[in-house]
Short mmCIF file of C-alpha atoms in Angstrom, two decimals:
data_model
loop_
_atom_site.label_atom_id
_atom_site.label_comp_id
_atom_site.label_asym_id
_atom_site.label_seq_id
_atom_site.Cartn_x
_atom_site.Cartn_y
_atom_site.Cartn_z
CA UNK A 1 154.71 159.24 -48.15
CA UNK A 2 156.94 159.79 -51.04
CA UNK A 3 160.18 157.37 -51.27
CA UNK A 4 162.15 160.22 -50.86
CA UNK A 5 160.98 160.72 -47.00
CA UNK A 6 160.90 157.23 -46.34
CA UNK A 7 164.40 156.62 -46.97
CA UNK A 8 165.25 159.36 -44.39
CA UNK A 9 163.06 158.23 -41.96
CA UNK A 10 164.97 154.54 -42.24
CA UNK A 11 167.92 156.06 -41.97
CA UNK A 12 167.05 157.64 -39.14
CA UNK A 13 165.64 154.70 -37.75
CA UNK A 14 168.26 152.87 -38.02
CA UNK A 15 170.62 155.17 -36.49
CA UNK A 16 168.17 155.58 -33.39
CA UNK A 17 168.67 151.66 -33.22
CA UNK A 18 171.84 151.13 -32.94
CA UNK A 19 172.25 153.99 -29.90
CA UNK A 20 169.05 152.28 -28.08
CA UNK A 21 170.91 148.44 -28.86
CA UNK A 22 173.96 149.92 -27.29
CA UNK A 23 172.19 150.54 -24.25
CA UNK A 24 169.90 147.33 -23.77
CA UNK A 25 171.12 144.76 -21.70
CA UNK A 26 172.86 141.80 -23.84
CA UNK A 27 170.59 139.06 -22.00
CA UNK A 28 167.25 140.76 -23.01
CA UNK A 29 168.17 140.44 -26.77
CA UNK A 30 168.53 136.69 -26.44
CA UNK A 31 164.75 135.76 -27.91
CA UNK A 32 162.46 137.72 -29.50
CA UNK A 33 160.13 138.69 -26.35
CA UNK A 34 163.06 140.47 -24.90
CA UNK A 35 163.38 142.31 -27.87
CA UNK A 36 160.01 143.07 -28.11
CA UNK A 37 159.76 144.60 -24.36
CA UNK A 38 163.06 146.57 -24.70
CA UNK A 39 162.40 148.01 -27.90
CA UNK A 40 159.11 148.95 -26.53
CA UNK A 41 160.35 150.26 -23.44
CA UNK A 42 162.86 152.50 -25.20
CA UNK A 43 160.43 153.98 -27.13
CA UNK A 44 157.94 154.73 -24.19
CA UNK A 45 161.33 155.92 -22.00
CA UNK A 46 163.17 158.05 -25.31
CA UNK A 47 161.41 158.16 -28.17
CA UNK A 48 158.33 158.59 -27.70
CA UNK A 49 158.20 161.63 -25.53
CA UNK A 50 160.32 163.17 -27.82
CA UNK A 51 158.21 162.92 -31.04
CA UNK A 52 154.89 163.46 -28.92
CA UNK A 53 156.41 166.49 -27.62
CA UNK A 54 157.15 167.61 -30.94
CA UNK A 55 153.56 166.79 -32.10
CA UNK A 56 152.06 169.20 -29.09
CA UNK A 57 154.09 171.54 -29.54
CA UNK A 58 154.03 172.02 -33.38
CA UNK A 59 150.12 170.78 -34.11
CA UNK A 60 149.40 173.68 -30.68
CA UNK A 61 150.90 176.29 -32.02
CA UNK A 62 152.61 177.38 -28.42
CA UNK A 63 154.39 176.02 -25.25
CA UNK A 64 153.38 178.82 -22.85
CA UNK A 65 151.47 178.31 -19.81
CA UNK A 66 152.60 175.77 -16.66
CA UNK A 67 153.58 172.34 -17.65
CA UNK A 68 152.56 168.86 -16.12
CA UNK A 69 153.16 165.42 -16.23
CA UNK A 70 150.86 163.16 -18.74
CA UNK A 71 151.45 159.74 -18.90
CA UNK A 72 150.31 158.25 -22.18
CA UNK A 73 150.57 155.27 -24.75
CA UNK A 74 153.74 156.69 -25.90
CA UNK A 75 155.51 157.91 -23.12
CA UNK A 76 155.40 159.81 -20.48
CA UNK A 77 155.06 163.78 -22.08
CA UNK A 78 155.06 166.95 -20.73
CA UNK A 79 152.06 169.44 -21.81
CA UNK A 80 151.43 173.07 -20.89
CA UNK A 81 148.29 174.51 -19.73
CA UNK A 82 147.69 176.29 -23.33
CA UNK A 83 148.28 172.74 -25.03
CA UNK A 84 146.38 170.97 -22.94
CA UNK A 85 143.23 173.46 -23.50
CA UNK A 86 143.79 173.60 -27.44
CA UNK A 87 144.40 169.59 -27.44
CA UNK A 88 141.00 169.26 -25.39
CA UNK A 89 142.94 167.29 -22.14
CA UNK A 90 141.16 167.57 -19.41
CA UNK A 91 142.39 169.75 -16.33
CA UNK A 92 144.57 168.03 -13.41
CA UNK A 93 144.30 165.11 -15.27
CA UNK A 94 147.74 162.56 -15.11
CA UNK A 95 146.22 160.41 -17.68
CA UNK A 96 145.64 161.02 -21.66
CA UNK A 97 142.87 160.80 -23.70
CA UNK A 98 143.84 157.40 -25.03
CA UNK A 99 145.30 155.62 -22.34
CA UNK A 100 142.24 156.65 -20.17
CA UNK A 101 139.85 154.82 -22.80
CA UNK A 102 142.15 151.78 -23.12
CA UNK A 103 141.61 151.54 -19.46
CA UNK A 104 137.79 152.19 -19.20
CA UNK A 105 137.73 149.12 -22.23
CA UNK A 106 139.93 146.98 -20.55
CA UNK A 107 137.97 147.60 -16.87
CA UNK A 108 134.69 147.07 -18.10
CA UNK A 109 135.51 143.68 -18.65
CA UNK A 110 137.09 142.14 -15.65
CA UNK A 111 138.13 143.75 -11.78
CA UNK A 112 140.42 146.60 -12.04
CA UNK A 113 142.75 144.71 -10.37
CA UNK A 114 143.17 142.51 -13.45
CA UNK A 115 142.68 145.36 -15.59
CA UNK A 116 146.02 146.97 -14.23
CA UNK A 117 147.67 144.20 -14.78
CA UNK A 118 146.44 143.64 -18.42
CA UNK A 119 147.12 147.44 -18.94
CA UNK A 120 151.04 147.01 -18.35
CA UNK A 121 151.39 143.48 -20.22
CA UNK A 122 149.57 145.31 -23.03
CA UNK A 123 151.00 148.72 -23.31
CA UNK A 124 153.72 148.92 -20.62
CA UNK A 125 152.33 151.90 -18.84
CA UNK A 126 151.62 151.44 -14.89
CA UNK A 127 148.04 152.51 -14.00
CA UNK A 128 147.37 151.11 -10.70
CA UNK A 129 144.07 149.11 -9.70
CA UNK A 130 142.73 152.45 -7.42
CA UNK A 131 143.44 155.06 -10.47
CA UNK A 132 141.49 152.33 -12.63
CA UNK A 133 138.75 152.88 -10.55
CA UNK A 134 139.10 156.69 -10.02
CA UNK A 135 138.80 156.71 -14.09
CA UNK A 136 135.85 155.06 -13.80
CA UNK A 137 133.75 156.63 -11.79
CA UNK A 138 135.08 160.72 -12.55
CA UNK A 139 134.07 159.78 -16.32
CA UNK A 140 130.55 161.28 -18.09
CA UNK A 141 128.98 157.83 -19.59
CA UNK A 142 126.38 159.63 -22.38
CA UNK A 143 123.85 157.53 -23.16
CA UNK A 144 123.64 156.68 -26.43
CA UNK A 145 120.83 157.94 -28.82
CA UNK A 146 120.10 156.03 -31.91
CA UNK A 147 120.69 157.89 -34.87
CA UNK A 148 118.20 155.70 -37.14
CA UNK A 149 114.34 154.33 -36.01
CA UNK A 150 113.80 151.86 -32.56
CA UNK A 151 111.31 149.11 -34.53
CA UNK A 152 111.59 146.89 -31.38
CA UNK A 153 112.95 146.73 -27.77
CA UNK A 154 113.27 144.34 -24.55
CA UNK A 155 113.35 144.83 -21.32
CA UNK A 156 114.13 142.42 -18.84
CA UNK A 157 115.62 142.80 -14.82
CA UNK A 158 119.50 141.65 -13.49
CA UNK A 159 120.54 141.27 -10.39
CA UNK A 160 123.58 143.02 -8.53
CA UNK A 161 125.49 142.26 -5.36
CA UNK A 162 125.86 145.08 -2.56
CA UNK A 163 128.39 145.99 -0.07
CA UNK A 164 127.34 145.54 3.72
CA UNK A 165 128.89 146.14 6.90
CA UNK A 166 131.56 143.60 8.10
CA UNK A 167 129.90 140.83 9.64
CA UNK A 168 126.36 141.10 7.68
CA UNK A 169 125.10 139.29 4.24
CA UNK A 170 125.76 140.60 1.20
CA UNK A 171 122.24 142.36 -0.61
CA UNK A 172 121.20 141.37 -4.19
CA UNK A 173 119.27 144.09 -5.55
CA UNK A 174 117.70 144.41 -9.29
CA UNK A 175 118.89 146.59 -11.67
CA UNK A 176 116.48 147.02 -15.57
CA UNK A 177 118.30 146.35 -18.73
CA UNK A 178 116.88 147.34 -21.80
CA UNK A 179 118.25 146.38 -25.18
CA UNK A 180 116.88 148.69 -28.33
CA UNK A 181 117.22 145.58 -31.02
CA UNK A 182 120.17 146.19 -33.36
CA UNK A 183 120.72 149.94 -32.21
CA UNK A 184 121.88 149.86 -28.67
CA UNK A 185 121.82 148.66 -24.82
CA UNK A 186 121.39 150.64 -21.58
CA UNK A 187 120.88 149.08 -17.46
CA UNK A 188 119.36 151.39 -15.24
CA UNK A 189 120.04 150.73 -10.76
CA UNK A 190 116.53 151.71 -9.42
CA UNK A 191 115.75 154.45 -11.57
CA UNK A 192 112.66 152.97 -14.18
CA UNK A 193 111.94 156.88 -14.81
CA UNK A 194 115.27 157.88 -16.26
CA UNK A 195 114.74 154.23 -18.15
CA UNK A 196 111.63 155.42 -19.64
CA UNK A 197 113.22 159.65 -20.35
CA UNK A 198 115.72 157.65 -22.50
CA UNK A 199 113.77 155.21 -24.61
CA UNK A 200 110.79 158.36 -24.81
CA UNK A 201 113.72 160.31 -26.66
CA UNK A 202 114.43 157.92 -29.23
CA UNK A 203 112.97 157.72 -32.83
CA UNK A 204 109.93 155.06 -31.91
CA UNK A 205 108.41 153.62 -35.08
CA UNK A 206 104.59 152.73 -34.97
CA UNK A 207 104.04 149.83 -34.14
CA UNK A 208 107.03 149.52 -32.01
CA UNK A 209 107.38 145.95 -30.71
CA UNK A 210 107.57 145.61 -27.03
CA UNK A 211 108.94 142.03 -25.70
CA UNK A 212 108.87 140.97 -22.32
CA UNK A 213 108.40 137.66 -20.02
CA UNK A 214 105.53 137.62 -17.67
CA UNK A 215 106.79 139.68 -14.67
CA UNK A 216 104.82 142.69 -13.73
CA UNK A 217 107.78 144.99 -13.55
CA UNK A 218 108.47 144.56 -17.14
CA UNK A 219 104.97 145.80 -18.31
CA UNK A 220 104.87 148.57 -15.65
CA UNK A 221 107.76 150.18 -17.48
CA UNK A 222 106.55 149.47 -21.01
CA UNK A 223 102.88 151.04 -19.58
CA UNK A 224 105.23 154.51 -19.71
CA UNK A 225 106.94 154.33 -23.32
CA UNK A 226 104.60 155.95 -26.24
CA UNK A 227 101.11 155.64 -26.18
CA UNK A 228 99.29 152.74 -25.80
CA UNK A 229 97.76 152.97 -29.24
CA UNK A 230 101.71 152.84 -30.32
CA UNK A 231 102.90 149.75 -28.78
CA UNK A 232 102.37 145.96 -30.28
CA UNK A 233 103.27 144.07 -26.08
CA UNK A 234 104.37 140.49 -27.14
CA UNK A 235 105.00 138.15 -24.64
CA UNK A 236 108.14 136.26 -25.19
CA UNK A 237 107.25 133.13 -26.45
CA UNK A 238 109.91 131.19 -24.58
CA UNK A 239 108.68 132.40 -21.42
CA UNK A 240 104.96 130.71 -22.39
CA UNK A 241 106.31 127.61 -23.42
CA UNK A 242 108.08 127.13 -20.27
CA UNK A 243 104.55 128.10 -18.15
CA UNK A 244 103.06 125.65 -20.11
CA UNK A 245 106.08 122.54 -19.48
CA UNK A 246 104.96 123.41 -15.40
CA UNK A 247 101.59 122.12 -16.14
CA UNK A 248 102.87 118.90 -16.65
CA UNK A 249 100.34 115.91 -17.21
CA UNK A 250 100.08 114.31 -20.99
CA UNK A 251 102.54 115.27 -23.43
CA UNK A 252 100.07 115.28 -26.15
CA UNK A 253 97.97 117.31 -24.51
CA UNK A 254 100.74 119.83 -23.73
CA UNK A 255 101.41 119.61 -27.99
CA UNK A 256 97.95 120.29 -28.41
CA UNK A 257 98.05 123.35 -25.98
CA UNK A 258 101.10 124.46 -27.63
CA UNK A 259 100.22 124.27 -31.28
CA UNK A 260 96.67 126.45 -30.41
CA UNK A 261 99.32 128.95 -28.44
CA UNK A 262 101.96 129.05 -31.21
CA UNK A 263 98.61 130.71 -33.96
CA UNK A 264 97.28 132.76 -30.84
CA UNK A 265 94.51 130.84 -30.33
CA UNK A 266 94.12 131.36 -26.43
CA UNK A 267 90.55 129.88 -26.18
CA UNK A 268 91.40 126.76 -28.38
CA UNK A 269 94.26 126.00 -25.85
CA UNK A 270 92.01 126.22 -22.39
CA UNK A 271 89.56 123.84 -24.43
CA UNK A 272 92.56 121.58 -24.19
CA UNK A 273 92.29 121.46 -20.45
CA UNK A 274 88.20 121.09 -20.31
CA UNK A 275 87.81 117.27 -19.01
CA UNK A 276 90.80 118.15 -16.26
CA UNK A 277 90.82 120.21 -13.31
CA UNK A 278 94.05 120.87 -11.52
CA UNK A 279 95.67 123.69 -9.62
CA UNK A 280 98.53 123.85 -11.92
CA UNK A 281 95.65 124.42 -14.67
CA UNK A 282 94.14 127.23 -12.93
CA UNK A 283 97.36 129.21 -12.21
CA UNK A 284 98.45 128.41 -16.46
CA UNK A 285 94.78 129.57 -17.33
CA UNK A 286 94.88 132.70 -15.20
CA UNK A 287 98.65 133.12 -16.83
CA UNK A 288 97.04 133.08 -19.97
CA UNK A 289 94.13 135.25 -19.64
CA UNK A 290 96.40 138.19 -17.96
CA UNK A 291 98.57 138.57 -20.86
CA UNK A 292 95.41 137.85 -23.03
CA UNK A 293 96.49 141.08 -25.51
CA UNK A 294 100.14 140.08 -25.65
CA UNK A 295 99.86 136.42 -26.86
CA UNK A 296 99.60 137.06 -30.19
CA UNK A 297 99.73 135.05 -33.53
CA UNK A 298 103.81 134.02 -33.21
CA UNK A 299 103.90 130.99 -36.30
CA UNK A 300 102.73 134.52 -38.45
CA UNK A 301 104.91 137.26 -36.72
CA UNK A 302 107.92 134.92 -36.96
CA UNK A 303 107.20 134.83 -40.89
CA UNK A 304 107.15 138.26 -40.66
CA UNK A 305 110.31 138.60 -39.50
CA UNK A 306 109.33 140.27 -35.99
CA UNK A 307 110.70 139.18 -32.64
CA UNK A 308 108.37 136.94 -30.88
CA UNK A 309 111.14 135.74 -27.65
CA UNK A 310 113.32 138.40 -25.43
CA UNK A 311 116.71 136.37 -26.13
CA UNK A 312 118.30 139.53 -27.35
CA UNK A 313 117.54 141.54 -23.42
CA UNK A 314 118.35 138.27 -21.64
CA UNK A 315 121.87 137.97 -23.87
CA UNK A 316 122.40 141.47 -22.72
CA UNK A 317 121.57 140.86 -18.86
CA UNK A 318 124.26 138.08 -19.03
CA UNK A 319 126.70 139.62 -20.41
CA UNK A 320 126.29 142.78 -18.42
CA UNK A 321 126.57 139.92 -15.30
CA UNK A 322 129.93 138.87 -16.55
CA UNK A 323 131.25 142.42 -15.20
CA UNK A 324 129.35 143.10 -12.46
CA UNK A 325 129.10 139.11 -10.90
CA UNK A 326 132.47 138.35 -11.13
CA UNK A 327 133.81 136.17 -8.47
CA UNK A 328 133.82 138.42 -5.00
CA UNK A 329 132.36 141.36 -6.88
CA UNK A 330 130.38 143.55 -4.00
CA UNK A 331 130.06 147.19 -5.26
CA UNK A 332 128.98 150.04 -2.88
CA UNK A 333 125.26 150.92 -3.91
CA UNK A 334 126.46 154.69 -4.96
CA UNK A 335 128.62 153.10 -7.39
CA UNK A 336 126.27 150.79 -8.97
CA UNK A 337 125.11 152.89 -11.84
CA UNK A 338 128.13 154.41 -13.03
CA UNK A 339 129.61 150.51 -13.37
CA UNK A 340 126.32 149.78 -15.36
CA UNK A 341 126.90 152.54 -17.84
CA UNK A 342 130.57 151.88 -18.44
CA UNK A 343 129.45 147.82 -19.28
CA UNK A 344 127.13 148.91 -21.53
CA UNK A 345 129.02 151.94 -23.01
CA UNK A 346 131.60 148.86 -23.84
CA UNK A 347 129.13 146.48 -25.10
CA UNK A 348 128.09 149.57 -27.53
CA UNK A 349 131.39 150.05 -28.94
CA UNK A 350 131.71 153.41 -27.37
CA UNK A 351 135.60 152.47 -26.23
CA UNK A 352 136.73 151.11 -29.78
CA UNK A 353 136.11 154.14 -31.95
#
């Protein structure tokens, strides 16, 4: 901006001050947090609408066409059918473009309760805890396709709380997370096929790493990404170490185990167990010889610089959880996936650019 501009634009500034002061009640101006909250609501009362108006109408081209009401981050404005199509707003709705994401970012971390409270403190505008909701679930949540190469992925299950009738216990029921390791996460209520449509229409590399703790429904899923010939399963190492700590018995013996486990060597670590026979050594040996092809060398793929544990899907179930298993939280089952996608649009970034 040249100086020449500037110095109108304080003058003007200044002028546009002293009107608003004259009209601000003397006790607000006693510390700077009044002055904060009058100056901001004179600008979302006055100011703003006027200079947003003036943006519309000049950057549109046109004020024809019936006008609404359009409450936004600087005001509230008035926009006319014509603007509204040329500005890309979406019909009937009372909400912009901006305001509506600083909702959906500030929702999709806490009850929308809270989040119409935080809304106000932070930008003065009312949006009760009902429209937060409304916003929620009318919104189109895309799921998000990597633009580079998928070299590894986890997949791992969460658990969500249901709405019942008055008078009955509440329902958990699971819910699939996948994380796509530094690219993207996505949770998917009941619906493994749409899981597997997603991940299918990404950029897979060959090999592409497939972690994963011993649960069957993990491995299903992963049974319907890429070929078989594609995939490099790897059971999360974490997940073996703990199998092995319910063994229990001799300490050096479970060192033994683990340091045979830790190169891949499966039969050196059931030699371990030769001169003892226990039911808890059955169960680990049977462990152990179903996910034969997924215990692999992990002292040489860690060197590597591949993922041998599934810390990155379990980080993203919890923090998915710290939406959706808030204190009280009981969503109706309908609801479920669109409150998935709007956590994990969040956790994306998809609200901050």
């Amino acid at each position: 901006m040249d100086p020449e501009k500037k110095a109108q634009i304080q003058a003007h500034a200044r002028a546009l001050a002293a009107l608003l002061y004259e009209e601000t009640d003397p006790e607000q101006v006693k510390t700077l947090a009044g002055i904060e909250a009058a100056v901001r609501g004179h600008l979302l009362e006055h100011v703003g609408p006027e200079i947003g108006g003036f943006f519309i109408a000049t950057s549109s081209g046109t004020t024809s066409g019936r006008k609404r009401r359009l409450d936004s981050i600087i005001g509230r404005l008035r926009l006319s059918e014509k603007q509204a199509q040329i500005l890309e707003v979406k019909a009937y709705t009372r909400w912009s473009p901006y305001l509506e994401q600083c909702c959906l970012l500030v929702s999709a971390n806490e009850s929308y309760e809270r989040a119409a409270e935080d809304i106000e403190v932070l930008t003065g505008v009312k949006v009760a805890h009902s429209t937060q909701q409304r916003l929620v679930h009318r919104q189109t949540f895309e799921l998000p396709q990597v633009e580079g190469t998928v070299e590894e992925m986890s997949v791992d299950g969460g658990k969500v709380r249901l709405r019942t009738p008055q008078g009955q216990p509440s329902e958990w029921r699971d819910y699939k997370g996948v994380n796509l390791h530094e690219c993207c996460v996505a949770a998917f209520f009941q619906d493994n096929e749409q899981l597997t449509h997603w991940v299918n229409n990404q950029a897979l590399s060959d090999p592409l790493t497939c972690l994963g703790d011993g649960h069957d429904g993990i491995w299903n899923i992963y049974t319907q990404i890429g070929p078989s010939t594609q995939r490099r399963e790897i059971l999360d190492w974490y997940h073996l170490v703990e199998n092995l700590g319910k063994v229990g018995g001799s300490q050096q013996r479970l060192g033994a185990v683990e340091a045979c486990l830790w190169q891949g060597d499966i039969e050196g670590a059931i030699a371990q167990f030769d001169d003892w026979k226990h039911e808890r050594v059955a169960t680990f040996i049977g462990y152990l010889s179903k996910h034969r092809q997924r215990i692999v060398n992990y002292g040489y793929y860690q060197a590597e610089g591949i993922s041998i544990g599934s810390g990155a899907i379990e980080s993203t179930v919890k923090q998915i959880g710290q939406r959706i298993k808030i204190s009280g939280a009981q969503w109706e089952k309908n609801n479920v996936p669109q409150v998935l996608k709007q956590r994990c649009a969040y956790l994306n970034g998809q609200f901050s650019k």
